[in-house]
């Protein structure tokens, strides 16, 4: 234990406290590379003085805070996971932030409400994600070459509100409506939830009162009242049902697109696996494996499939040809019964095969050609509709397709040999059954009579009518892809590139306050929050790339 004495000249209360070279010493002692030194060296280049000028069209004055200063605070706040108030406090007391923002040590610090007002203007502007876009442009301006390979993935983004039950949402909506219409009848008294009959009567009374308000005030001119009535109507439709006598009760199960909160009506129930559920949104990320930069981000409701965000994530890789746009706009053609899987998968066959894009790098490792547009994702992105859309844009895809499985260790579908050329299926016991292709290119095979005396029946099925095998519309292409993903080259490339998207998602959610939870309400603001975080992660990565 040290027992030294503090000298008077080193005390903070000393009047002759020297600060002339304090910022310079701080700058020299900052770790290199780091996001702080990058912002200190290139802050004016990143965020010039006219960066936010379009947000203030009036000529009667401008905010006195420089664009570089406020943009730096927003980026560093996202990087360290700080709220607006704590971020401005950091700018006031943290020398690293002062050096990064390029302000003097005694410069006045703006109030955190400036960030709140600027965020509102950004959300209403034509380019709300301009900070993220500017960081990517800065990387390209400084000779950082971004390849045409994209590793994509999604992660859960929890909402910042309480998920309420059906009864509580109806009660909240009724309270807002009745306070606006000045309803004089007192609210219904809540039941004892230990008595199921009492709860049932209470739900029926709530629904009756709600339907009465909806019918009476459906033609109102008040915008607020109209929104509350529309919300109440949606809750009744999705969560309640009526029996033959007209009595309403809570519906069994969960509606497909269920609203889970009145405060945040855009949040949804979501799941990442059969056992992992969450409420809120999904954050989709596309990253460049060669540089480690995030190239695109997309936030969707939690119940949206990963494949729905694919085209938004790779919009910078290719555009749809004019003739393809017209074809995609037309309704799907009805396929003739004689159509084969090869005809059905012509778009997939036109996509770049990964073997044609494989090269050997300086270390002798197999890699994809960075000049060829390719997407790497898990099996959620391996559907044929996604492959069609990417192929129409000239983009290849490195993704797995689900492998067939069966319960209790019985024969899976891949144990059967499907001959699409001759339209027949051979079972593990050697029985051959023919099938017909429907007008949609599908088919089905039933081994009913053969299964009755088959010695392998116990290892195959428990159905009394025998085993049934359904033929996929893209069966030949599906089998080709399953054989392809067993290729050692495919496995090596997939494992190498797949980890980058996981790493980017980990960096996005790895902040002190919990980056997996959205700070804002609504889809648009959640998207803005993630874009700020992605911009800060990119700046940290760019600082290393500029050094190397």
Short mmCIF file of C-alpha atoms in Angstrom, two decimals:
data_model
loop_
_atom_site.label_atom_id
_atom_site.label_comp_id
_atom_site.label_asym_id
_atom_site.label_seq_id
_atom_site.Cartn_x
_atom_site.Cartn_y
_atom_site.Cartn_z
CA UNK A 1 0.00 0.00 0.00
CA UNK A 2 1.41 3.38 -0.97
CA UNK A 3 1.21 6.28 1.50
CA UNK A 4 2.45 9.14 -0.66
CA UNK A 5 1.46 12.77 -0.19
CA UNK A 6 -0.35 14.82 -2.86
CA UNK A 7 1.69 17.87 -3.73
CA UNK A 8 -0.19 21.19 -3.78
CA UNK A 9 0.80 21.96 -7.38
CA UNK A 10 -0.99 18.78 -8.57
CA UNK A 11 -4.29 19.51 -6.87
CA UNK A 12 -7.30 20.38 -9.02
CA UNK A 13 -8.14 23.35 -6.82
CA UNK A 14 -4.82 25.01 -7.63
CA UNK A 15 -5.49 28.30 -9.45
CA UNK A 16 -2.45 27.97 -11.73
CA UNK A 17 -3.74 24.76 -13.32
CA UNK A 18 -1.97 24.53 -16.69
CA UNK A 19 -4.24 23.39 -19.59
CA UNK A 20 -2.50 24.77 -22.67
CA UNK A 21 -1.01 21.47 -23.75
CA UNK A 22 -3.49 19.12 -22.05
CA UNK A 23 -5.49 18.31 -25.18
CA UNK A 24 -2.33 17.82 -27.19
CA UNK A 25 -0.95 15.43 -24.59
CA UNK A 26 -4.30 13.58 -24.56
CA UNK A 27 -4.21 13.26 -28.35
CA UNK A 28 -0.66 11.91 -28.28
CA UNK A 29 -1.53 9.36 -25.62
CA UNK A 30 -4.67 8.03 -27.31
CA UNK A 31 -4.39 4.40 -28.47
CA UNK A 32 -3.72 4.02 -32.17
CA UNK A 33 -5.66 2.95 -34.07
CA UNK A 34 -8.92 3.95 -32.37
CA UNK A 35 -12.18 5.66 -33.21
CA UNK A 36 -11.10 8.71 -31.18
CA UNK A 37 -7.93 9.34 -33.19
CA UNK A 38 -9.80 8.78 -36.46
CA UNK A 39 -12.43 11.38 -35.55
CA UNK A 40 -9.72 13.76 -34.34
CA UNK A 41 -7.74 13.47 -37.58
CA UNK A 42 -10.60 13.30 -40.09
CA UNK A 43 -13.56 14.84 -38.27
CA UNK A 44 -13.90 17.79 -40.67
CA UNK A 45 -13.63 15.49 -43.67
CA UNK A 46 -16.22 13.10 -42.28
CA UNK A 47 -18.75 15.67 -41.13
CA UNK A 48 -18.24 19.01 -42.93
CA UNK A 49 -19.98 22.17 -41.77
CA UNK A 50 -22.82 21.81 -44.31
CA UNK A 51 -23.59 18.21 -43.35
CA UNK A 52 -26.96 19.07 -41.74
CA UNK A 53 -27.73 22.28 -43.66
CA UNK A 54 -30.68 20.79 -45.57
CA UNK A 55 -32.43 20.11 -42.25
CA UNK A 56 -32.65 23.84 -41.54
CA UNK A 57 -34.09 25.46 -44.70
CA UNK A 58 -34.96 28.76 -42.99
CA UNK A 59 -32.48 31.60 -43.55
CA UNK A 60 -33.35 33.28 -40.27
CA UNK A 61 -30.62 31.62 -38.27
CA UNK A 62 -28.67 28.42 -37.75
CA UNK A 63 -27.84 26.34 -34.66
CA UNK A 64 -24.49 27.35 -33.25
CA UNK A 65 -23.26 23.78 -32.77
CA UNK A 66 -20.89 22.68 -35.57
CA UNK A 67 -21.96 19.59 -37.54
CA UNK A 68 -18.70 17.82 -36.70
CA UNK A 69 -19.23 18.24 -32.96
CA UNK A 70 -22.81 17.03 -32.79
CA UNK A 71 -22.23 14.15 -35.24
CA UNK A 72 -19.22 13.05 -33.20
CA UNK A 73 -21.30 13.00 -30.03
CA UNK A 74 -24.00 10.95 -31.75
CA UNK A 75 -21.48 8.42 -33.09
CA UNK A 76 -19.50 8.09 -29.85
CA UNK A 77 -22.73 7.85 -27.85
CA UNK A 78 -23.81 4.92 -30.01
CA UNK A 79 -20.33 3.39 -29.77
CA UNK A 80 -20.28 3.47 -25.96
CA UNK A 81 -24.00 2.79 -25.51
CA UNK A 82 -24.86 6.12 -23.86
CA UNK A 83 -28.11 8.07 -23.73
CA UNK A 84 -28.14 11.62 -25.12
CA UNK A 85 -27.80 13.26 -21.70
CA UNK A 86 -24.83 11.10 -20.70
CA UNK A 87 -23.22 11.58 -24.11
CA UNK A 88 -23.21 15.36 -23.77
CA UNK A 89 -21.86 14.97 -20.23
CA UNK A 90 -19.01 12.90 -21.68
CA UNK A 91 -18.24 15.70 -24.12
CA UNK A 92 -18.06 18.09 -21.19
CA UNK A 93 -15.79 16.05 -18.92
CA UNK A 94 -13.98 13.44 -21.06
CA UNK A 95 -10.81 14.70 -22.78
CA UNK A 96 -10.97 11.93 -25.36
CA UNK A 97 -14.33 13.19 -26.56
CA UNK A 98 -13.08 16.78 -26.71
CA UNK A 99 -10.13 15.71 -28.85
CA UNK A 100 -12.39 13.66 -31.13
CA UNK A 101 -14.89 16.52 -31.50
CA UNK A 102 -12.15 19.07 -32.11
CA UNK A 103 -13.24 21.55 -29.44
CA UNK A 104 -11.23 23.49 -26.87
CA UNK A 105 -11.04 22.31 -23.30
CA UNK A 106 -13.11 25.25 -22.04
CA UNK A 107 -15.56 25.30 -24.97
CA UNK A 108 -19.25 25.45 -23.97
CA UNK A 109 -21.19 22.20 -24.43
CA UNK A 110 -24.64 22.16 -25.96
CA UNK A 111 -27.70 20.76 -24.18
CA UNK A 112 -28.63 17.17 -24.95
CA UNK A 113 -32.03 18.34 -26.31
CA UNK A 114 -30.15 19.51 -29.42
CA UNK A 115 -29.54 15.86 -30.30
CA UNK A 116 -33.21 15.02 -29.75
CA UNK A 117 -34.33 17.82 -32.08
CA UNK A 118 -31.75 16.91 -34.71
CA UNK A 119 -32.80 13.26 -34.60
CA UNK A 120 -36.41 14.26 -35.27
CA UNK A 121 -35.33 16.32 -38.26
CA UNK A 122 -33.17 13.49 -39.58
CA UNK A 123 -36.04 11.00 -39.34
CA UNK A 124 -38.22 13.34 -41.41
CA UNK A 125 -35.51 14.05 -43.99
CA UNK A 126 -34.80 12.32 -47.30
CA UNK A 127 -31.64 10.68 -45.91
CA UNK A 128 -32.13 9.73 -42.25
CA UNK A 129 -29.15 7.33 -42.32
CA UNK A 130 -26.72 9.86 -43.74
CA UNK A 131 -24.13 9.32 -40.99
CA UNK A 132 -23.93 5.61 -41.81
CA UNK A 133 -23.79 6.36 -45.56
CA UNK A 134 -21.13 9.04 -45.06
CA UNK A 135 -18.89 6.66 -43.13
CA UNK A 136 -19.03 4.15 -45.98
CA UNK A 137 -18.27 6.89 -48.51
CA UNK A 138 -15.32 8.00 -46.39
CA UNK A 139 -13.93 4.46 -46.48
CA UNK A 140 -14.15 4.37 -50.28
CA UNK A 141 -12.62 7.85 -50.59
CA UNK A 142 -9.61 6.62 -48.61
CA UNK A 143 -8.90 3.72 -50.98
CA UNK A 144 -10.52 1.03 -48.83
CA UNK A 145 -11.78 -1.44 -51.44
CA UNK A 146 -15.10 -3.04 -50.49
CA UNK A 147 -15.59 -6.36 -52.26
CA UNK A 148 -18.80 -7.68 -53.82
CA UNK A 149 -19.14 -10.45 -51.24
CA UNK A 150 -21.79 -10.05 -48.56
CA UNK A 151 -22.21 -12.12 -45.44
CA UNK A 152 -25.73 -11.61 -44.08
CA UNK A 153 -27.50 -12.60 -40.87
CA UNK A 154 -30.15 -11.38 -38.43
CA UNK A 155 -30.45 -11.09 -34.67
CA UNK A 156 -33.23 -10.30 -32.21
CA UNK A 157 -33.83 -6.67 -31.21
CA UNK A 158 -36.05 -6.46 -28.14
CA UNK A 159 -38.60 -3.67 -27.95
CA UNK A 160 -38.44 -1.06 -25.20
CA UNK A 161 -42.07 -1.34 -24.01
CA UNK A 162 -44.03 -3.78 -21.92
CA UNK A 163 -45.89 -6.49 -23.80
CA UNK A 164 -49.45 -6.49 -22.49
CA UNK A 165 -52.14 -9.13 -22.45
CA UNK A 166 -55.34 -8.84 -24.50
CA UNK A 167 -57.39 -7.70 -21.51
CA UNK A 168 -54.94 -4.96 -20.56
CA UNK A 169 -54.72 -3.68 -24.14
CA UNK A 170 -58.52 -3.49 -24.41
CA UNK A 171 -58.72 -1.72 -21.04
CA UNK A 172 -56.06 0.81 -22.09
CA UNK A 173 -57.78 1.52 -25.41
CA UNK A 174 -61.19 1.90 -23.73
CA UNK A 175 -59.73 4.27 -21.13
CA UNK A 176 -58.27 6.53 -23.85
CA UNK A 177 -61.51 6.52 -25.84
CA UNK A 178 -63.81 7.17 -22.89
CA UNK A 179 -61.64 9.99 -21.57
CA UNK A 180 -61.90 11.72 -24.95
CA UNK A 181 -65.64 11.24 -25.41
CA UNK A 182 -66.20 12.05 -21.70
CA UNK A 183 -68.03 8.80 -21.02
CA UNK A 184 -69.89 9.19 -17.71
CA UNK A 185 -70.51 5.52 -16.91
CA UNK A 186 -67.72 4.28 -14.59
CA UNK A 187 -65.21 1.72 -15.77
CA UNK A 188 -65.86 -1.96 -15.24
CA UNK A 189 -64.46 -3.39 -12.02
CA UNK A 190 -61.77 -5.97 -12.63
CA UNK A 191 -62.69 -9.55 -11.73
CA UNK A 192 -60.98 -12.05 -9.50
CA UNK A 193 -58.75 -13.92 -11.90
CA UNK A 194 -59.03 -17.05 -9.78
CA UNK A 195 -62.65 -17.42 -10.92
CA UNK A 196 -62.80 -18.44 -14.60
CA UNK A 197 -66.53 -17.65 -14.88
CA UNK A 198 -66.01 -14.17 -13.47
CA UNK A 199 -63.18 -13.56 -15.98
CA UNK A 200 -65.34 -14.81 -18.84
CA UNK A 201 -68.16 -12.42 -17.93
CA UNK A 202 -65.69 -9.55 -17.61
CA UNK A 203 -64.23 -10.22 -21.08
CA UNK A 204 -67.72 -10.37 -22.57
CA UNK A 205 -68.63 -7.03 -20.94
CA UNK A 206 -65.40 -5.42 -22.18
CA UNK A 207 -66.03 -6.60 -25.74
CA UNK A 208 -69.66 -5.44 -25.69
CA UNK A 209 -68.65 -2.00 -24.45
CA UNK A 210 -65.89 -1.78 -27.06
CA UNK A 211 -68.18 -2.76 -29.93
CA UNK A 212 -70.72 -0.19 -28.79
CA UNK A 213 -68.12 2.61 -28.93
CA UNK A 214 -66.80 1.45 -32.30
CA UNK A 215 -70.29 1.46 -33.83
CA UNK A 216 -71.31 4.79 -32.30
CA UNK A 217 -68.16 6.82 -33.03
CA UNK A 218 -66.94 5.19 -36.27
CA UNK A 219 -67.67 8.36 -38.24
CA UNK A 220 -65.97 10.76 -35.83
CA UNK A 221 -63.76 13.56 -37.14
CA UNK A 222 -61.22 13.43 -34.32
CA UNK A 223 -57.97 11.93 -35.56
CA UNK A 224 -56.87 10.73 -32.11
CA UNK A 225 -60.23 9.12 -31.41
CA UNK A 226 -60.19 7.47 -34.82
CA UNK A 227 -56.76 5.95 -34.17
CA UNK A 228 -57.85 4.61 -30.77
CA UNK A 229 -61.00 3.10 -32.27
CA UNK A 230 -59.00 1.48 -35.09
CA UNK A 231 -56.57 0.01 -32.57
CA UNK A 232 -59.41 -1.32 -30.42
CA UNK A 233 -61.07 -2.87 -33.46
CA UNK A 234 -57.78 -4.59 -34.42
CA UNK A 235 -57.37 -6.07 -30.95
CA UNK A 236 -60.92 -7.43 -30.96
CA UNK A 237 -60.45 -8.99 -34.40
CA UNK A 238 -57.11 -10.62 -33.65
CA UNK A 239 -57.58 -11.76 -30.06
CA UNK A 240 -61.30 -12.44 -29.56
CA UNK A 241 -63.96 -14.57 -31.20
CA UNK A 242 -67.70 -15.06 -30.81
CA UNK A 243 -69.61 -18.30 -30.44
CA UNK A 244 -73.00 -19.23 -31.91
CA UNK A 245 -74.84 -17.20 -29.28
CA UNK A 246 -72.73 -14.11 -29.97
CA UNK A 247 -70.77 -14.28 -26.71
CA UNK A 248 -67.18 -13.14 -27.21
CA UNK A 249 -64.15 -14.71 -25.55
CA UNK A 250 -60.37 -14.80 -25.89
CA UNK A 251 -59.32 -16.68 -29.01
CA UNK A 252 -57.19 -19.80 -28.65
CA UNK A 253 -53.73 -19.50 -30.21
CA UNK A 254 -51.91 -16.45 -31.52
CA UNK A 255 -52.86 -14.51 -34.65
CA UNK A 256 -50.31 -14.41 -37.44
CA UNK A 257 -49.56 -10.68 -37.26
CA UNK A 258 -50.62 -9.96 -33.71
CA UNK A 259 -50.20 -6.46 -32.28
CA UNK A 260 -48.52 -6.86 -28.90
CA UNK A 261 -48.52 -3.31 -27.52
CA UNK A 262 -50.52 -0.12 -27.84
CA UNK A 263 -47.43 1.97 -27.16
CA UNK A 264 -45.45 0.29 -29.94
CA UNK A 265 -47.98 -1.16 -32.42
CA UNK A 266 -45.23 -2.07 -34.94
CA UNK A 267 -43.49 -4.57 -32.62
CA UNK A 268 -44.31 -8.24 -33.09
CA UNK A 269 -43.77 -11.68 -31.57
CA UNK A 270 -40.67 -13.26 -33.09
CA UNK A 271 -38.58 -16.38 -32.78
CA UNK A 272 -35.03 -17.36 -33.69
CA UNK A 273 -35.60 -21.05 -33.05
CA UNK A 274 -38.28 -23.41 -31.77
CA UNK A 275 -37.28 -22.65 -28.17
CA UNK A 276 -36.11 -19.03 -28.39
CA UNK A 277 -38.89 -16.45 -28.54
CA UNK A 278 -38.72 -12.67 -28.25
CA UNK A 279 -40.89 -9.55 -28.65
CA UNK A 280 -39.83 -6.63 -30.82
CA UNK A 281 -37.86 -6.45 -34.04
CA UNK A 282 -35.16 -8.15 -36.07
CA UNK A 283 -31.90 -6.47 -37.01
CA UNK A 284 -30.55 -7.68 -40.37
CA UNK A 285 -26.90 -6.98 -41.20
CA UNK A 286 -24.82 -7.33 -44.37
CA UNK A 287 -21.04 -7.14 -44.01
CA UNK A 288 -18.02 -7.36 -46.30
CA UNK A 289 -15.77 -10.22 -45.13
CA UNK A 290 -12.66 -8.80 -46.81
CA UNK A 291 -12.71 -5.49 -44.90
CA UNK A 292 -15.00 -6.30 -41.97
CA UNK A 293 -17.24 -3.30 -42.75
CA UNK A 294 -21.02 -3.29 -42.37
CA UNK A 295 -22.45 -2.37 -45.78
CA UNK A 296 -26.20 -2.39 -45.04
CA UNK A 297 -28.61 -2.72 -42.15
CA UNK A 298 -32.35 -3.37 -42.09
CA UNK A 299 -34.77 -3.54 -39.17
CA UNK A 300 -38.03 -5.46 -39.59
CA UNK A 301 -40.81 -6.58 -37.23
CA UNK A 302 -39.93 -9.70 -35.26
CA UNK A 303 -42.30 -11.97 -37.21
CA UNK A 304 -40.82 -11.14 -40.65
CA UNK A 305 -38.81 -13.91 -42.27
CA UNK A 306 -35.08 -13.34 -42.79
CA UNK A 307 -35.40 -13.76 -46.55
CA UNK A 308 -37.75 -10.75 -46.79
CA UNK A 309 -34.85 -8.39 -46.02
CA UNK A 310 -32.31 -10.00 -48.39
CA UNK A 311 -32.79 -7.69 -51.36
CA UNK A 312 -32.57 -4.57 -49.18
CA UNK A 313 -29.25 -5.81 -47.77
CA UNK A 314 -27.65 -6.40 -51.18
CA UNK A 315 -29.15 -3.48 -53.07
CA UNK A 316 -25.67 -2.10 -53.76
CA UNK A 317 -24.54 -5.27 -55.57
CA UNK A 318 -26.86 -5.28 -58.57
CA UNK A 319 -30.09 -3.97 -60.00
CA UNK A 320 -32.99 -5.73 -61.69
CA UNK A 321 -32.84 -5.65 -65.51
CA UNK A 322 -35.78 -3.91 -67.16
CA UNK A 323 -37.15 -7.09 -68.72
CA UNK A 324 -36.84 -8.86 -65.36
CA UNK A 325 -38.76 -6.11 -63.58
CA UNK A 326 -41.65 -6.56 -66.02
CA UNK A 327 -41.57 -10.32 -65.56
CA UNK A 328 -41.57 -10.03 -61.77
CA UNK A 329 -44.50 -7.64 -61.88
CA UNK A 330 -46.66 -10.12 -63.80
CA UNK A 331 -48.61 -12.89 -62.00
CA UNK A 332 -47.00 -16.30 -61.79
CA UNK A 333 -47.59 -18.46 -64.86
CA UNK A 334 -49.40 -21.77 -64.54
CA UNK A 335 -46.87 -24.42 -65.47
CA UNK A 336 -47.78 -27.22 -67.88
CA UNK A 337 -48.01 -30.71 -66.47
CA UNK A 338 -45.04 -31.79 -68.55
CA UNK A 339 -42.72 -29.19 -67.00
CA UNK A 340 -39.59 -30.64 -65.41
CA UNK A 341 -37.64 -29.40 -62.44
CA UNK A 342 -34.94 -28.15 -64.78
CA UNK A 343 -37.48 -25.89 -66.47
CA UNK A 344 -38.74 -24.67 -63.11
CA UNK A 345 -35.27 -23.81 -61.83
CA UNK A 346 -33.92 -22.01 -64.88
CA UNK A 347 -33.27 -18.89 -62.83
CA UNK A 348 -31.24 -20.82 -60.29
CA UNK A 349 -29.18 -22.40 -63.03
CA UNK A 350 -28.42 -18.97 -64.46
CA UNK A 351 -26.86 -17.86 -61.15
CA UNK A 352 -23.09 -18.00 -60.69
CA UNK A 353 -21.93 -21.37 -59.39
CA UNK A 354 -19.62 -20.99 -56.44
CA UNK A 355 -17.00 -23.31 -57.96
CA UNK A 356 -16.49 -20.83 -60.82
CA UNK A 357 -15.81 -18.04 -58.34
CA UNK A 358 -13.33 -19.88 -56.10
CA UNK A 359 -9.74 -18.58 -56.11
CA UNK A 360 -6.64 -19.29 -54.03
CA UNK A 361 -5.29 -16.42 -51.94
CA UNK A 362 -1.65 -15.66 -51.06
CA UNK A 363 -1.77 -18.04 -48.09
CA UNK A 364 -2.96 -20.92 -50.27
CA UNK A 365 -6.50 -20.82 -48.83
CA UNK A 366 -9.62 -21.16 -50.97
CA UNK A 367 -11.61 -17.93 -51.15
CA UNK A 368 -14.34 -16.39 -53.28
CA UNK A 369 -13.34 -13.91 -55.97
CA UNK A 370 -14.01 -10.45 -54.44
CA UNK A 371 -14.98 -9.13 -57.89
CA UNK A 372 -17.91 -11.55 -58.18
CA UNK A 373 -21.21 -10.67 -56.47
CA UNK A 374 -21.97 -13.33 -53.87
CA UNK A 375 -24.15 -13.61 -50.78
CA UNK A 376 -23.38 -15.96 -47.89
CA UNK A 377 -26.15 -16.77 -45.43
CA UNK A 378 -27.67 -19.58 -43.40
CA UNK A 379 -30.51 -21.83 -44.53
CA UNK A 380 -33.09 -19.07 -43.91
CA UNK A 381 -31.75 -17.41 -47.07
CA UNK A 382 -31.53 -20.65 -49.09
CA UNK A 383 -35.13 -20.75 -50.36
CA UNK A 384 -35.75 -20.94 -54.08
CA UNK A 385 -37.64 -17.66 -54.22
CA UNK A 386 -34.62 -15.91 -52.68
CA UNK A 387 -32.28 -17.67 -55.11
CA UNK A 388 -34.51 -16.58 -58.00
CA UNK A 389 -34.48 -12.94 -56.91
CA UNK A 390 -30.70 -12.90 -56.44
CA UNK A 391 -30.08 -14.70 -59.74
CA UNK A 392 -32.19 -12.14 -61.61
CA UNK A 393 -29.77 -9.51 -60.30
CA UNK A 394 -26.68 -11.50 -61.27
CA UNK A 395 -25.84 -12.38 -57.65
CA UNK A 396 -24.75 -15.85 -56.58
CA UNK A 397 -25.54 -17.33 -53.19
CA UNK A 398 -23.63 -19.62 -50.85
CA UNK A 399 -26.29 -20.99 -48.54
CA UNK A 400 -27.34 -24.31 -47.15
CA UNK A 401 -30.73 -25.90 -47.77
CA UNK A 402 -32.45 -27.87 -45.00
CA UNK A 403 -31.61 -31.55 -44.89
CA UNK A 404 -34.52 -34.00 -44.54
CA UNK A 405 -35.04 -35.72 -41.21
CA UNK A 406 -37.56 -38.04 -39.60
CA UNK A 407 -38.55 -38.63 -36.01
CA UNK A 408 -37.53 -41.62 -33.91
CA UNK A 409 -34.59 -42.39 -36.22
CA UNK A 410 -36.79 -43.61 -39.08
CA UNK A 411 -35.81 -43.32 -42.74
CA UNK A 412 -35.67 -39.72 -43.89
CA UNK A 413 -36.69 -38.59 -47.35
CA UNK A 414 -33.12 -38.74 -48.65
CA UNK A 415 -33.14 -42.52 -48.09
CA UNK A 416 -35.51 -42.73 -51.06
CA UNK A 417 -34.06 -42.43 -54.59
CA UNK A 418 -36.17 -39.96 -56.55
CA UNK A 419 -35.80 -40.23 -60.33
CA UNK A 420 -37.27 -37.01 -61.68
CA UNK A 421 -36.42 -37.91 -65.26
CA UNK A 422 -38.60 -41.05 -65.20
CA UNK A 423 -41.03 -39.77 -62.52
CA UNK A 424 -40.57 -42.66 -60.10
CA UNK A 425 -39.36 -43.21 -56.53
CA UNK A 426 -37.43 -46.20 -55.13
CA UNK A 427 -37.73 -46.94 -51.41
CA UNK A 428 -34.93 -48.40 -49.24
CA UNK A 429 -36.45 -51.88 -49.68
CA UNK A 430 -36.26 -51.59 -53.49
CA UNK A 431 -39.94 -50.99 -54.23
CA UNK A 432 -40.49 -48.64 -57.19
CA UNK A 433 -43.62 -46.47 -57.55
CA UNK A 434 -44.31 -43.96 -60.33
CA UNK A 435 -45.87 -40.55 -59.79
CA UNK A 436 -47.48 -37.83 -61.87
CA UNK A 437 -46.39 -34.21 -61.97
CA UNK A 438 -49.16 -31.72 -61.29
CA UNK A 439 -49.61 -28.43 -63.13
CA UNK A 440 -47.59 -26.81 -60.34
CA UNK A 441 -44.66 -29.16 -60.86
CA UNK A 442 -45.33 -31.12 -57.67
CA UNK A 443 -46.11 -34.76 -57.04
CA UNK A 444 -46.69 -37.40 -54.37
CA UNK A 445 -45.92 -41.10 -54.05
CA UNK A 446 -47.72 -43.54 -51.74
CA UNK A 447 -46.18 -46.94 -50.90
CA UNK A 448 -49.37 -48.18 -49.23
CA UNK A 449 -49.62 -51.68 -50.70
CA UNK A 450 -45.86 -52.23 -50.65
CA UNK A 451 -45.51 -51.21 -46.99
CA UNK A 452 -47.97 -53.84 -45.77
CA UNK A 453 -45.50 -56.71 -46.19
CA UNK A 454 -42.23 -54.75 -46.18
CA UNK A 455 -39.63 -56.02 -43.66
CA UNK A 456 -38.34 -52.45 -43.18
CA UNK A 457 -41.71 -50.93 -42.28
CA UNK A 458 -40.85 -50.48 -38.59
CA UNK A 459 -37.78 -48.44 -39.60
CA UNK A 460 -39.77 -46.39 -42.09
CA UNK A 461 -43.27 -45.43 -40.92
CA UNK A 462 -46.00 -46.05 -38.35
CA UNK A 463 -48.83 -45.06 -40.70
CA UNK A 464 -51.38 -47.78 -41.43
CA UNK A 465 -51.75 -46.51 -45.00
CA UNK A 466 -47.99 -46.73 -45.65
CA UNK A 467 -45.24 -44.21 -46.32
CA UNK A 468 -45.93 -41.15 -48.49
CA UNK A 469 -43.19 -39.16 -50.22
CA UNK A 470 -43.96 -35.71 -51.60
CA UNK A 471 -42.02 -34.47 -54.62
CA UNK A 472 -40.85 -30.89 -54.36
CA UNK A 473 -41.43 -28.49 -57.19
CA UNK A 474 -37.65 -28.02 -57.46
CA UNK A 475 -36.76 -31.60 -56.49
CA UNK A 476 -33.83 -32.02 -58.94
CA UNK A 477 -32.35 -28.66 -57.96
CA UNK A 478 -32.88 -29.45 -54.28
CA UNK A 479 -30.93 -32.69 -54.54
CA UNK A 480 -28.16 -30.95 -56.48
CA UNK A 481 -27.83 -28.31 -53.74
CA UNK A 482 -27.76 -30.94 -51.00
CA UNK A 483 -25.00 -32.78 -52.81
CA UNK A 484 -23.17 -29.50 -53.33
CA UNK A 485 -23.19 -28.58 -49.65
CA UNK A 486 -21.45 -31.88 -48.85
CA UNK A 487 -18.51 -30.78 -51.02
CA UNK A 488 -15.40 -30.05 -48.86
CA UNK A 489 -14.80 -26.84 -50.85
CA UNK A 490 -18.32 -25.65 -50.07
CA UNK A 491 -17.91 -26.52 -46.38
CA UNK A 492 -14.58 -24.68 -46.12
CA UNK A 493 -15.89 -21.54 -47.82
CA UNK A 494 -19.19 -21.52 -45.96
CA UNK A 495 -17.55 -21.91 -42.54
CA UNK A 496 -15.01 -19.17 -43.36
CA UNK A 497 -17.45 -16.50 -44.54
CA UNK A 498 -20.41 -17.41 -42.34
CA UNK A 499 -18.63 -16.30 -39.17
CA UNK A 500 -18.29 -12.68 -40.32
CA UNK A 501 -22.02 -11.92 -40.10
CA UNK A 502 -22.15 -13.48 -36.64
CA UNK A 503 -19.21 -11.32 -35.59
CA UNK A 504 -20.84 -8.14 -36.88
CA UNK A 505 -24.06 -8.89 -35.02
CA UNK A 506 -22.05 -9.52 -31.86
CA UNK A 507 -20.34 -6.14 -32.19
CA UNK A 508 -23.64 -4.35 -32.77
CA UNK A 509 -25.24 -5.69 -29.60
CA UNK A 510 -22.12 -5.59 -27.42
CA UNK A 511 -22.53 -2.27 -25.57
CA UNK A 512 -22.85 -1.45 -21.90
CA UNK A 513 -26.57 -0.68 -21.82
CA UNK A 514 -27.49 -3.82 -23.78
CA UNK A 515 -27.43 -3.31 -27.51
CA UNK A 516 -29.97 -6.05 -28.08
CA UNK A 517 -32.68 -3.79 -26.71
CA UNK A 518 -34.00 -0.93 -28.82
CA UNK A 519 -33.87 2.46 -27.15
CA UNK A 520 -36.75 3.84 -29.18
CA UNK A 521 -40.35 3.04 -30.01
CA UNK A 522 -41.31 2.19 -33.57
CA UNK A 523 -39.69 0.62 -36.59
CA UNK A 524 -38.30 3.83 -38.07
CA UNK A 525 -36.55 4.96 -34.90
CA UNK A 526 -35.19 1.48 -34.23
CA UNK A 527 -33.70 1.47 -37.73
CA UNK A 528 -32.07 4.84 -36.99
CA UNK A 529 -30.66 3.53 -33.71
CA UNK A 530 -29.04 0.52 -35.40
CA UNK A 531 -27.65 2.66 -38.23
CA UNK A 532 -25.88 4.90 -35.68
CA UNK A 533 -24.42 1.89 -33.96
CA UNK A 534 -23.31 0.40 -37.31
CA UNK A 535 -21.64 3.69 -38.26
CA UNK A 536 -19.63 3.69 -35.03
CA UNK A 537 -18.56 0.06 -35.53
CA UNK A 538 -17.46 0.91 -39.08
CA UNK A 539 -15.44 3.91 -37.88
CA UNK A 540 -13.63 1.71 -35.37
CA UNK A 541 -12.82 -0.75 -38.14
CA UNK A 542 -11.77 1.97 -40.61
CA UNK A 543 -9.27 3.34 -38.10
CA UNK A 544 -7.50 -0.03 -38.18
CA UNK A 545 -7.70 -0.37 -41.95
CA UNK A 546 -6.12 3.05 -42.52
CA UNK A 547 -3.17 2.07 -40.33
CA UNK A 548 -2.63 -1.32 -41.98
#
